[in-house]
XYZ file of C-alpha atoms in Angstrom:
120
model
C 5.957 48.761 24.894
C 2.465 47.769 25.003
C 1.453 48.464 21.333
C 2.872 47.379 18.506
C 1.810 48.311 14.954
C 3.556 46.997 11.977
C 0.789 47.075 9.237
C 1.809 47.461 6.034
C 0.831 49.755 3.407
C 1.090 47.144 0.576
C 1.467 43.152 1.015
C 5.120 42.644 1.422
C 6.962 39.637 2.929
C 7.891 39.553 6.690
C 9.697 37.191 9.052
C 9.134 37.427 12.836
C 12.255 38.252 14.207
C 13.250 36.083 17.333
C 13.692 39.477 19.225
C 10.022 39.667 19.808
C 9.450 37.075 22.370
C 11.171 39.554 24.376
C 8.516 41.912 24.333
C 7.296 40.880 27.810
C 4.707 43.814 28.517
C 3.230 43.586 24.640
C -0.451 43.906 24.824
C -1.664 44.645 21.462
C 0.190 42.916 18.100
C -0.954 44.171 14.913
C 0.338 42.411 12.004
C -1.701 43.642 8.956
C -1.407 42.859 5.217
C 1.643 41.018 5.492
C 2.870 37.877 3.772
C 3.915 36.001 6.704
C 7.047 33.650 5.921
C 8.551 31.119 8.058
C 7.483 30.146 11.645
C 5.051 32.824 13.662
C 4.677 30.460 16.505
C 6.902 33.033 18.149
C 3.748 35.195 18.810
C 2.617 32.218 21.630
C 5.478 33.570 23.440
C 4.073 36.975 24.145
C 2.148 36.061 27.471
C 0.435 39.589 27.757
C -0.954 39.820 24.291
C -4.645 40.975 24.384
C -5.466 41.811 21.072
C -3.899 40.379 17.928
C -4.808 41.458 14.453
C -3.510 39.441 11.399
C -6.222 41.169 9.195
C -5.240 40.665 5.596
C -2.107 38.480 6.329
C -1.118 35.850 3.817
C 0.053 32.580 6.145
C 0.024 28.778 5.335
C -1.584 28.179 9.158
C -2.271 29.674 12.461
C -0.371 28.456 14.880
C -1.382 26.113 17.870
C 1.256 28.163 19.905
C -1.402 30.943 20.191
C -3.491 29.109 22.617
C -0.995 29.461 25.194
C -2.160 33.009 25.322
C -4.331 33.084 28.190
C -4.726 36.852 28.067
C -6.040 37.178 24.500
C -9.707 38.835 24.192
C -9.453 39.653 20.680
C -8.018 37.881 17.509
C -8.623 39.303 13.964
C -8.570 37.134 11.208
C -10.200 38.997 8.368
C -9.165 38.685 5.277
C -6.374 36.099 5.881
C -5.357 34.162 2.432
C -3.899 30.668 2.317
C -4.800 29.717 5.836
C -5.116 25.709 5.680
C -8.509 24.161 7.333
C -6.616 23.450 10.616
C -6.835 26.795 11.677
C -10.517 25.875 12.931
C -8.860 23.835 15.445
C -6.374 26.756 16.623
C -9.951 28.687 16.914
C -11.615 25.973 18.753
C -9.158 25.739 21.249
C -8.670 29.424 21.478
C -12.684 29.664 22.470
C -11.573 27.449 25.975
C -9.914 31.216 26.755
C -11.915 34.345 27.549
C -11.765 35.687 24.249
C -14.539 38.518 23.727
C -14.340 38.444 19.710
C -12.517 36.196 17.042
C -13.381 37.694 13.363
C -12.536 35.115 10.876
C -11.339 35.049 7.462
C -14.536 34.193 5.484
C -17.828 33.537 5.538
C -17.504 29.346 6.804
C -15.512 30.683 9.823
C -18.620 32.688 11.220
C -20.712 29.930 10.757
C -18.275 27.921 12.669
C -18.558 31.014 15.521
C -22.021 30.431 16.175
C -21.693 26.422 16.477
C -21.487 25.887 20.277
C -21.238 22.217 19.788
C -18.383 22.797 17.583
C -16.156 23.946 20.358
C -17.089 21.539 22.974
């Protein structure tokens, strides 16, 4: 399995199953428009993940475990709601990887993306 698209037509609650970590060949994970409940740090165990979309998701925080994704090239946080301000720390650490693009949840994020000093 290379692509897993779990896009919701309307916001519903989702708890990621522990079995997700066994999808070792997964390269694209699309979790769009969900109310993510519980611990989502399991995503950090998907070592081959290149594309992660959390578009329109509601979640309390962006897990630091994402920084383990050395193959990650694209992260979409557009339209995310409820993120604590600490998500910018996770994004800063992700920028040390060879990410091609990060789409932020708001204008503040976009301002940070252009600030190279912020990521040093």
